[in-house]
Amino acid sequence: MSTPDIAGILDKSKELDQLRKDQEEVLIEINKIHKKLQATPEVVEKPGDSSLSKLKNLYAHAKELSENEVNVSNSLLVQLDALLPSGPQGQPRRRIEGEPKRKRMKSDSEIPRISPALRNQLEACASLKGEQVAARVTQEDADKDEWFVVKVIHFDKDAREFEVLDEEPGDDEEGSGQRKYKLPMSAIIPFPKRNEPSPTLDFPTGRHVLAVYPGTTALYKATVVNVHRKRKTDDYLLEFDDDEEDGSLPQRTVPFHKVVALPEGHRQ
């Protein structure tokens, strides 16, 4: 084992450490923009705002750093394999009858790597256990999207899938008991927390949202109509689509913690 070989490994280790530090810095910048968009989502509609383009560039940089980390790790493995002494040559070891076969351990290069941003997202999903959330219970290819208030029972990080419980199924559904669903991450939207309004989105007048219809556990598309809302914890005044009465849309009051952003491509 020569000194240059060891020096090469140490250089690669330093490079790997720097890549991870760079990833953390990028993640901090991504989170800053996320908080900005949560606090003032309307900023993206202002002329000259570059928040979304910056966010795209940061995610592209994060992807590049993650790929570089995999390459450097693989390079280190090759260097270490070359330095490790191989075992003495001899007769192949016979497996004794009845001896269990040893499972081959996966090398680092075979283990799927998770970016810091995705790791944080999975942790956030796991923290929703026991919470009420908005859930799309219909399939991706359904003609209409149906959203209900459900309770999170479990989140499987490996399958990236939620198990949820509809505690109050409608009268028109089969059976009268509570109903469970297994849903992907894309079908779940967390509600704002009543006691933590700071990260809550503040929807301006005219914005389309998804909100719990008063007296039900179903969510529908609605439009914000109140103009005197001063605090994030104030109730919203909404007009729900297809809620016509006597030729006009009634304005209904909905608590802020039952209103979320309208998903892209929503069908109703």
PDB file of C-alpha atoms in Angstrom:
ATOM      1  CA  MET A   1       0.000   0.000   0.000  1.00  0.00           C
ATOM      2  CA  SER A   2       1.668   3.178  -1.204  1.00  0.00           C
ATOM      3  CA  THR A   3       1.425   6.729   0.137  1.00  0.00           C
ATOM      4  CA  PRO A   4       0.051   8.103  -3.176  1.00  0.00           C
ATOM      5  CA  ASP A   5      -2.800   5.567  -3.000  1.00  0.00           C
ATOM      6  CA  ILE A   6      -3.766   6.689   0.502  1.00  0.00           C
ATOM      7  CA  ALA A   7      -3.484  10.343  -0.545  1.00  0.00           C
ATOM      8  CA  GLY A   8      -5.878   9.677  -3.433  1.00  0.00           C
ATOM      9  CA  ILE A   9      -8.433   8.131  -1.094  1.00  0.00           C
ATOM     10  CA  LEU A  10      -8.180  11.055   1.322  1.00  0.00           C
ATOM     11  CA  ASP A  11      -8.653  13.523  -1.543  1.00  0.00           C
ATOM     12  CA  LYS A  12     -11.775  11.694  -2.673  1.00  0.00           C
ATOM     13  CA  SER A  13     -13.072  11.653   0.913  1.00  0.00           C
ATOM     14  CA  LYS A  14     -12.615  15.421   1.148  1.00  0.00           C
ATOM     15  CA  GLU A  15     -14.398  15.833  -2.171  1.00  0.00           C
ATOM     16  CA  LEU A  16     -17.286  13.682  -0.906  1.00  0.00           C
ATOM     17  CA  ASP A  17     -17.525  15.715   2.294  1.00  0.00           C
ATOM     18  CA  GLN A  18     -17.607  18.980   0.318  1.00  0.00           C
ATOM     19  CA  LEU A  19     -20.363  17.657  -1.947  1.00  0.00           C
ATOM     20  CA  ARG A  20     -22.518  16.863   1.069  1.00  0.00           C
ATOM     21  CA  LYS A  21     -21.908  20.311   2.533  1.00  0.00           C
ATOM     22  CA  ASP A  22     -22.868  21.861  -0.818  1.00  0.00           C
ATOM     23  CA  GLN A  23     -26.080  19.810  -0.845  1.00  0.00           C
ATOM     24  CA  GLU A  24     -27.014  21.088   2.608  1.00  0.00           C
ATOM     25  CA  GLU A  25     -26.435  24.691   1.490  1.00  0.00           C
ATOM     26  CA  VAL A  26     -28.630  24.191  -1.583  1.00  0.00           C
ATOM     27  CA  LEU A  27     -31.333  22.633   0.597  1.00  0.00           C
ATOM     28  CA  ILE A  28     -31.273  25.685   2.895  1.00  0.00           C
ATOM     29  CA  GLU A  29     -31.810  27.977  -0.114  1.00  0.00           C
ATOM     30  CA  ILE A  30     -34.640  25.752  -1.396  1.00  0.00           C
ATOM     31  CA  ASN A  31     -36.365  25.892   2.001  1.00  0.00           C
ATOM     32  CA  LYS A  32     -36.044  29.694   2.058  1.00  0.00           C
ATOM     33  CA  ILE A  33     -37.911  29.970  -1.249  1.00  0.00           C
ATOM     34  CA  HIS A  34     -40.508  27.435  -0.063  1.00  0.00           C
ATOM     35  CA  LYS A  35     -41.210  29.568   3.027  1.00  0.00           C
ATOM     36  CA  LYS A  36     -41.422  32.700   0.874  1.00  0.00           C
ATOM     37  CA  LEU A  37     -43.960  31.058  -1.441  1.00  0.00           C
ATOM     38  CA  GLN A  38     -45.972  29.743   1.496  1.00  0.00           C
ATOM     39  CA  ALA A  39     -46.149  33.176   3.105  1.00  0.00           C
ATOM     40  CA  THR A  40     -46.834  35.162  -0.086  1.00  0.00           C
ATOM     41  CA  PRO A  41     -47.875  32.849  -2.963  1.00  0.00           C
ATOM     42  CA  GLU A  42     -49.087  35.809  -4.985  1.00  0.00           C
ATOM     43  CA  VAL A  43     -45.490  37.029  -5.400  1.00  0.00           C
ATOM     44  CA  VAL A  44     -44.992  34.704  -8.401  1.00  0.00           C
ATOM     45  CA  GLU A  45     -47.640  36.660 -10.304  1.00  0.00           C
ATOM     46  CA  LYS A  46     -45.754  39.932 -10.006  1.00  0.00           C
ATOM     47  CA  PRO A  47     -43.799  41.073 -13.084  1.00  0.00           C
ATOM     48  CA  GLY A  48     -40.079  40.434 -12.774  1.00  0.00           C
ATOM     49  CA  ASP A  49     -40.344  37.889  -9.953  1.00  0.00           C
ATOM     50  CA  SER A  50     -37.859  35.047 -10.461  1.00  0.00           C
ATOM     51  CA  SER A  51     -38.735  32.825  -7.483  1.00  0.00           C
ATOM     52  CA  LEU A  52     -39.856  29.853  -9.579  1.00  0.00           C
ATOM     53  CA  SER A  53     -36.868  30.000 -11.953  1.00  0.00           C
ATOM     54  CA  LYS A  54     -34.490  30.190  -8.963  1.00  0.00           C
ATOM     55  CA  LEU A  55     -36.247  27.201  -7.393  1.00  0.00           C
ATOM     56  CA  LYS A  56     -35.903  25.218 -10.637  1.00  0.00           C
ATOM     57  CA  ASN A  57     -32.181  26.027 -10.854  1.00  0.00           C
ATOM     58  CA  LEU A  58     -31.640  25.035  -7.219  1.00  0.00           C
ATOM     59  CA  TYR A  59     -33.358  21.657  -7.753  1.00  0.00           C
ATOM     60  CA  ALA A  60     -31.259  21.076 -10.880  1.00  0.00           C
ATOM     61  CA  HIS A  61     -28.113  21.902  -8.884  1.00  0.00           C
ATOM     62  CA  ALA A  62     -29.213  19.571  -6.071  1.00  0.00           C
ATOM     63  CA  LYS A  63     -29.711  16.757  -8.610  1.00  0.00           C
ATOM     64  CA  GLU A  64     -26.249  17.380 -10.081  1.00  0.00           C
ATOM     65  CA  LEU A  65     -24.618  17.324  -6.621  1.00  0.00           C
ATOM     66  CA  SER A  66     -26.414  14.105  -5.723  1.00  0.00           C
ATOM     67  CA  GLU A  67     -25.212  12.424  -8.931  1.00  0.00           C
ATOM     68  CA  ASN A  68     -21.652  13.641  -8.282  1.00  0.00           C
ATOM     69  CA  GLU A  69     -21.831  12.182  -4.771  1.00  0.00           C
ATOM     70  CA  VAL A  70     -22.730   8.770  -6.215  1.00  0.00           C
ATOM     71  CA  ASN A  71     -19.838   8.964  -8.710  1.00  0.00           C
ATOM     72  CA  VAL A  72     -17.280   9.914  -6.048  1.00  0.00           C
ATOM     73  CA  SER A  73     -18.547   7.166  -3.713  1.00  0.00           C
ATOM     74  CA  ASN A  74     -18.211   4.583  -6.481  1.00  0.00           C
ATOM     75  CA  SER A  75     -14.685   5.831  -7.230  1.00  0.00           C
ATOM     76  CA  LEU A  76     -13.742   5.439  -3.553  1.00  0.00           C
ATOM     77  CA  LEU A  77     -15.067   1.887  -3.541  1.00  0.00           C
ATOM     78  CA  VAL A  78     -12.923   1.000  -6.551  1.00  0.00           C
ATOM     79  CA  GLN A  79      -9.808   2.503  -4.905  1.00  0.00           C
ATOM     80  CA  LEU A  80     -10.427   0.654  -1.648  1.00  0.00           C
ATOM     81  CA  ASP A  81     -11.068  -2.655  -3.427  1.00  0.00           C
ATOM     82  CA  ALA A  82      -7.732  -2.265  -5.242  1.00  0.00           C
ATOM     83  CA  LEU A  83      -5.873  -1.758  -1.950  1.00  0.00           C
ATOM     84  CA  LEU A  84      -7.498  -4.522   0.057  1.00  0.00           C
ATOM     85  CA  PRO A  85      -5.500  -7.775  -0.044  1.00  0.00           C
ATOM     86  CA  SER A  86      -7.215 -10.636  -1.770  1.00  0.00           C
ATOM     87  CA  GLY A  87      -7.616 -13.911   0.125  1.00  0.00           C
ATOM     88  CA  PRO A  88      -5.107 -16.779  -0.242  1.00  0.00           C
ATOM     89  CA  GLN A  89      -5.564 -19.018  -3.246  1.00  0.00           C
ATOM     90  CA  GLY A  90      -6.704 -22.486  -2.334  1.00  0.00           C
ATOM     91  CA  GLN A  91      -9.344 -25.068  -2.906  1.00  0.00           C
ATOM     92  CA  PRO A  92     -12.882 -23.729  -3.128  1.00  0.00           C
ATOM     93  CA  ARG A  93     -14.721 -24.156   0.145  1.00  0.00           C
ATOM     94  CA  ARG A  94     -17.360 -26.841  -0.020  1.00  0.00           C
ATOM     95  CA  ARG A  95     -20.736 -25.971   1.414  1.00  0.00           C
ATOM     96  CA  ILE A  96     -21.713 -28.432   4.107  1.00  0.00           C
ATOM     97  CA  GLU A  97     -25.044 -30.058   3.424  1.00  0.00           C
ATOM     98  CA  GLY A  98     -27.753 -28.221   5.303  1.00  0.00           C
ATOM     99  CA  GLU A  99     -25.632 -25.083   5.836  1.00  0.00           C
ATOM    100  CA  PRO A 100     -27.749 -22.018   5.013  1.00  0.00           C
ATOM    101  CA  LYS A 101     -26.621 -19.900   2.108  1.00  0.00           C
ATOM    102  CA  ARG A 102     -25.308 -16.488   3.100  1.00  0.00           C
ATOM    103  CA  LYS A 103     -27.160 -13.540   1.679  1.00  0.00           C
ATOM    104  CA  ARG A 104     -25.020 -11.223  -0.387  1.00  0.00           C
ATOM    105  CA  MET A 105     -24.860  -7.770   1.152  1.00  0.00           C
ATOM    106  CA  LYS A 106     -25.609  -4.875  -1.167  1.00  0.00           C
ATOM    107  CA  SER A 107     -22.727  -2.565  -1.858  1.00  0.00           C
ATOM    108  CA  ASP A 108     -23.118   1.171  -1.310  1.00  0.00           C
ATOM    109  CA  SER A 109     -23.448   1.689  -5.045  1.00  0.00           C
ATOM    110  CA  GLU A 110     -26.507  -0.630  -5.136  1.00  0.00           C
ATOM    111  CA  ILE A 111     -28.380   1.101  -2.295  1.00  0.00           C
ATOM    112  CA  PRO A 112     -30.761   3.757  -3.622  1.00  0.00           C
ATOM    113  CA  ARG A 113     -29.656   7.209  -2.491  1.00  0.00           C
ATOM    114  CA  ILE A 114     -32.168   9.780  -1.266  1.00  0.00           C
ATOM    115  CA  SER A 115     -31.529  13.477  -1.722  1.00  0.00           C
ATOM    116  CA  PRO A 116     -31.766  15.711   1.381  1.00  0.00           C
ATOM    117  CA  ALA A 117     -34.862  17.425  -0.059  1.00  0.00           C
ATOM    118  CA  LEU A 118     -36.683  14.113  -0.590  1.00  0.00           C
ATOM    119  CA  ARG A 119     -35.563  12.875   2.842  1.00  0.00           C
ATOM    120  CA  ASN A 120     -37.129  15.955   4.441  1.00  0.00           C
ATOM    121  CA  GLN A 121     -40.319  15.448   2.439  1.00  0.00           C
ATOM    122  CA  LEU A 122     -40.600  11.814   3.589  1.00  0.00           C
ATOM    123  CA  GLU A 123     -40.045  12.851   7.218  1.00  0.00           C
ATOM    124  CA  ALA A 124     -42.761  15.491   6.873  1.00  0.00           C
ATOM    125  CA  CYS A 125     -45.167  12.869   5.520  1.00  0.00           C
ATOM    126  CA  ALA A 126     -44.360  10.488   8.389  1.00  0.00           C
ATOM    127  CA  SER A 127     -45.042  13.289  10.909  1.00  0.00           C
ATOM    128  CA  LEU A 128     -48.665  13.518   9.680  1.00  0.00           C
ATOM    129  CA  LYS A 129     -49.631  10.318  11.522  1.00  0.00           C
ATOM    130  CA  GLY A 130     -52.805  10.963  13.516  1.00  0.00           C
ATOM    131  CA  GLU A 131     -53.499  14.241  11.663  1.00  0.00           C
ATOM    132  CA  GLN A 132     -56.497  15.084   9.511  1.00  0.00           C
ATOM    133  CA  VAL A 133     -55.581  15.824   5.888  1.00  0.00           C
ATOM    134  CA  ALA A 134     -57.266  16.390   2.542  1.00  0.00           C
ATOM    135  CA  ALA A 135     -57.169  13.245   0.399  1.00  0.00           C
ATOM    136  CA  ARG A 136     -58.075  12.538  -3.227  1.00  0.00           C
ATOM    137  CA  VAL A 137     -59.724   9.117  -3.030  1.00  0.00           C
ATOM    138  CA  THR A 138     -60.423   8.715  -6.752  1.00  0.00           C
ATOM    139  CA  GLN A 139     -58.016   7.243  -9.298  1.00  0.00           C
ATOM    140  CA  GLU A 140     -55.732   9.416 -11.457  1.00  0.00           C
ATOM    141  CA  ASP A 141     -57.787   8.650 -14.577  1.00  0.00           C
ATOM    142  CA  ALA A 142     -61.200   9.303 -13.001  1.00  0.00           C
ATOM    143  CA  ASP A 143     -63.564  11.777 -14.695  1.00  0.00           C
ATOM    144  CA  LYS A 144     -63.880  13.790 -11.467  1.00  0.00           C
ATOM    145  CA  ASP A 145     -61.659  14.252  -8.439  1.00  0.00           C
ATOM    146  CA  GLU A 146     -63.232  13.516  -5.062  1.00  0.00           C
ATOM    147  CA  TRP A 147     -61.511  14.994  -2.014  1.00  0.00           C
ATOM    148  CA  PHE A 148     -62.418  14.092   1.588  1.00  0.00           C
ATOM    149  CA  VAL A 149     -61.160  14.854   5.067  1.00  0.00           C
ATOM    150  CA  VAL A 150     -59.389  11.715   6.325  1.00  0.00           C
ATOM    151  CA  LYS A 151     -57.124  10.722   9.220  1.00  0.00           C
ATOM    152  CA  VAL A 152     -53.568   9.464   8.550  1.00  0.00           C
ATOM    153  CA  ILE A 153     -53.002   6.040  10.115  1.00  0.00           C
ATOM    154  CA  HIS A 154     -49.553   5.263   8.705  1.00  0.00           C
ATOM    155  CA  PHE A 155     -47.004   6.391   6.118  1.00  0.00           C
ATOM    156  CA  ASP A 156     -44.774   3.787   4.448  1.00  0.00           C
ATOM    157  CA  LYS A 157     -41.478   5.519   3.565  1.00  0.00           C
ATOM    158  CA  ASP A 158     -40.325   2.673   1.313  1.00  0.00           C
ATOM    159  CA  ALA A 159     -43.546   2.456  -0.705  1.00  0.00           C
ATOM    160  CA  ARG A 160     -44.105   6.234  -0.302  1.00  0.00           C
ATOM    161  CA  GLU A 161     -47.744   5.496   0.423  1.00  0.00           C
ATOM    162  CA  PHE A 162     -50.259   6.731   2.996  1.00  0.00           C
ATOM    163  CA  GLU A 163     -52.799   4.568   4.804  1.00  0.00           C
ATOM    164  CA  VAL A 164     -55.746   6.777   5.769  1.00  0.00           C
ATOM    165  CA  LEU A 165     -59.151   6.402   7.404  1.00  0.00           C
ATOM    166  CA  ASP A 166     -62.362   8.080   6.268  1.00  0.00           C
ATOM    167  CA  GLU A 167     -63.972   8.447   9.678  1.00  0.00           C
ATOM    168  CA  GLU A 168     -67.301   9.810   8.393  1.00  0.00           C
ATOM    169  CA  PRO A 169     -68.211   8.168   5.058  1.00  0.00           C
ATOM    170  CA  GLY A 170     -71.210   9.643   3.265  1.00  0.00           C
ATOM    171  CA  ASP A 171     -74.676   8.158   3.438  1.00  0.00           C
ATOM    172  CA  ASP A 172     -74.534   7.221  -0.255  1.00  0.00           C
ATOM    173  CA  GLU A 173     -71.420   5.046   0.165  1.00  0.00           C
ATOM    174  CA  GLU A 174     -71.616   1.277   0.478  1.00  0.00           C
ATOM    175  CA  GLY A 175     -71.797   0.182   4.094  1.00  0.00           C
ATOM    176  CA  SER A 176     -71.960   2.477   7.084  1.00  0.00           C
ATOM    177  CA  GLY A 177     -68.583   1.754   8.685  1.00  0.00           C
ATOM    178  CA  GLN A 178     -65.358   3.700   8.451  1.00  0.00           C
ATOM    179  CA  ARG A 179     -63.370   3.157   5.257  1.00  0.00           C
ATOM    180  CA  LYS A 180     -59.592   2.830   4.752  1.00  0.00           C
ATOM    181  CA  TYR A 181     -57.581   3.881   1.695  1.00  0.00           C
ATOM    182  CA  LYS A 182     -53.984   3.441   0.575  1.00  0.00           C
ATOM    183  CA  LEU A 183     -52.961   6.550  -1.344  1.00  0.00           C
ATOM    184  CA  PRO A 184     -49.791   7.962  -2.971  1.00  0.00           C
ATOM    185  CA  MET A 185     -48.094  11.111  -1.676  1.00  0.00           C
ATOM    186  CA  SER A 186     -49.581  13.116  -4.568  1.00  0.00           C
ATOM    187  CA  ALA A 187     -53.110  12.413  -3.284  1.00  0.00           C
ATOM    188  CA  ILE A 188     -52.564  14.026   0.135  1.00  0.00           C
ATOM    189  CA  ILE A 189     -52.598  17.720   1.116  1.00  0.00           C
ATOM    190  CA  PRO A 190     -51.932  18.648   4.778  1.00  0.00           C
ATOM    191  CA  PHE A 191     -54.260  21.204   6.340  1.00  0.00           C
ATOM    192  CA  PRO A 192     -52.868  24.385   7.945  1.00  0.00           C
ATOM    193  CA  LYS A 193     -52.365  23.996  11.688  1.00  0.00           C
ATOM    194  CA  ARG A 194     -54.672  26.053  13.907  1.00  0.00           C
ATOM    195  CA  ASN A 195     -51.911  26.791  16.432  1.00  0.00           C
ATOM    196  CA  GLU A 196     -49.158  27.433  13.837  1.00  0.00           C
ATOM    197  CA  PRO A 197     -50.536  29.994  11.374  1.00  0.00           C
ATOM    198  CA  SER A 198     -47.148  31.463  10.347  1.00  0.00           C
ATOM    199  CA  PRO A 199     -46.390  28.979   7.501  1.00  0.00           C
ATOM    200  CA  THR A 200     -50.016  29.034   6.320  1.00  0.00           C
ATOM    201  CA  LEU A 201     -50.706  30.187   2.759  1.00  0.00           C
ATOM    202  CA  ASP A 202     -52.664  33.442   2.570  1.00  0.00           C
ATOM    203  CA  PHE A 203     -55.009  33.293  -0.432  1.00  0.00           C
ATOM    204  CA  PRO A 204     -55.963  36.683  -1.929  1.00  0.00           C
ATOM    205  CA  THR A 205     -59.394  37.678  -3.212  1.00  0.00           C
ATOM    206  CA  GLY A 206     -60.211  35.968  -6.499  1.00  0.00           C
ATOM    207  CA  ARG A 207     -57.916  32.980  -5.902  1.00  0.00           C
ATOM    208  CA  HIS A 208     -59.330  29.494  -6.592  1.00  0.00           C
ATOM    209  CA  VAL A 209     -58.894  27.128  -3.632  1.00  0.00           C
ATOM    210  CA  LEU A 210     -59.976  23.712  -2.386  1.00  0.00           C
ATOM    211  CA  ALA A 211     -62.071  23.963   0.774  1.00  0.00           C
ATOM    212  CA  VAL A 212     -64.229  21.863   3.095  1.00  0.00           C
ATOM    213  CA  TYR A 213     -67.888  22.552   2.351  1.00  0.00           C
ATOM    214  CA  PRO A 214     -69.614  23.653   5.594  1.00  0.00           C
ATOM    215  CA  GLY A 215     -71.334  20.819   7.452  1.00  0.00           C
ATOM    216  CA  THR A 216     -69.547  18.073   5.455  1.00  0.00           C
ATOM    217  CA  THR A 217     -66.172  16.309   5.233  1.00  0.00           C
ATOM    218  CA  ALA A 218     -65.930  16.832   1.457  1.00  0.00           C
ATOM    219  CA  LEU A 219     -63.753  19.413  -0.287  1.00  0.00           C
ATOM    220  CA  TYR A 220     -64.755  21.354  -3.393  1.00  0.00           C
ATOM    221  CA  LYS A 221     -63.336  24.067  -5.607  1.00  0.00           C
ATOM    222  CA  ALA A 222     -64.185  27.578  -4.405  1.00  0.00           C
ATOM    223  CA  THR A 223     -63.250  31.216  -4.984  1.00  0.00           C
ATOM    224  CA  VAL A 224     -62.072  33.625  -2.265  1.00  0.00           C
ATOM    225  CA  VAL A 225     -64.399  36.651  -2.165  1.00  0.00           C
ATOM    226  CA  ASN A 226     -63.766  38.450   1.145  1.00  0.00           C
ATOM    227  CA  VAL A 227     -61.721  41.646   0.852  1.00  0.00           C
ATOM    228  CA  HIS A 228     -61.409  42.598   4.531  1.00  0.00           C
ATOM    229  CA  ARG A 229     -59.431  39.589   5.746  1.00  0.00           C
ATOM    230  CA  LYS A 230     -56.528  41.044   7.762  1.00  0.00           C
ATOM    231  CA  ARG A 231     -54.965  38.037   9.535  1.00  0.00           C
ATOM    232  CA  LYS A 232     -54.079  34.537   8.404  1.00  0.00           C
ATOM    233  CA  THR A 233     -56.304  33.128  11.158  1.00  0.00           C
ATOM    234  CA  ASP A 234     -59.403  34.985   9.914  1.00  0.00           C
ATOM    235  CA  ASP A 235     -62.147  32.912   8.298  1.00  0.00           C
ATOM    236  CA  TYR A 236     -62.449  32.854   4.524  1.00  0.00           C
ATOM    237  CA  LEU A 237     -65.586  33.938   2.703  1.00  0.00           C
ATOM    238  CA  LEU A 238     -65.936  31.609  -0.278  1.00  0.00           C
ATOM    239  CA  GLU A 239     -68.176  30.959  -3.252  1.00  0.00           C
ATOM    240  CA  PHE A 240     -68.235  27.247  -4.085  1.00  0.00           C
ATOM    241  CA  ASP A 241     -68.541  26.145  -7.701  1.00  0.00           C
ATOM    242  CA  ASP A 242     -71.880  24.489  -8.594  1.00  0.00           C
ATOM    243  CA  ASP A 243     -73.425  25.815  -5.336  1.00  0.00           C
ATOM    244  CA  GLU A 244     -76.045  27.961  -7.038  1.00  0.00           C
ATOM    245  CA  GLU A 245     -79.121  29.056  -5.126  1.00  0.00           C
ATOM    246  CA  ASP A 246     -81.873  31.158  -6.761  1.00  0.00           C
ATOM    247  CA  GLY A 247     -79.598  32.008  -9.673  1.00  0.00           C
ATOM    248  CA  SER A 248     -76.596  33.146  -7.618  1.00  0.00           C
ATOM    249  CA  LEU A 249     -73.705  31.686  -5.640  1.00  0.00           C
ATOM    250  CA  PRO A 250     -74.097  32.107  -1.859  1.00  0.00           C
ATOM    251  CA  GLN A 251     -71.052  33.225   0.105  1.00  0.00           C
ATOM    252  CA  ARG A 252     -70.075  30.713   2.789  1.00  0.00           C
ATOM    253  CA  THR A 253     -67.716  31.105   5.745  1.00  0.00           C
ATOM    254  CA  VAL A 254     -64.932  28.491   6.085  1.00  0.00           C
ATOM    255  CA  PRO A 255     -62.183  28.401   8.773  1.00  0.00           C
ATOM    256  CA  PHE A 256     -58.661  29.090   7.445  1.00  0.00           C
ATOM    257  CA  HIS A 257     -57.471  25.633   8.546  1.00  0.00           C
ATOM    258  CA  LYS A 258     -59.978  23.959   6.192  1.00  0.00           C
ATOM    259  CA  VAL A 259     -58.736  25.741   3.050  1.00  0.00           C
ATOM    260  CA  VAL A 260     -55.816  24.548   0.880  1.00  0.00           C
ATOM    261  CA  ALA A 261     -54.332  25.383  -2.507  1.00  0.00           C
ATOM    262  CA  LEU A 262     -56.262  24.074  -5.511  1.00  0.00           C
ATOM    263  CA  PRO A 263     -54.268  21.165  -7.019  1.00  0.00           C
ATOM    264  CA  GLU A 264     -53.088  21.643 -10.585  1.00  0.00           C
ATOM    265  CA  GLY A 265     -55.383  19.935 -13.074  1.00  0.00           C
ATOM    266  CA  HIS A 266     -58.265  19.592 -10.577  1.00  0.00           C
ATOM    267  CA  ARG A 267     -61.383  18.041 -12.146  1.00  0.00           C
ATOM    268  CA  GLN A 268     -64.844  18.708 -10.679  1.00  0.00           C
TER     269      GLN A 268
END
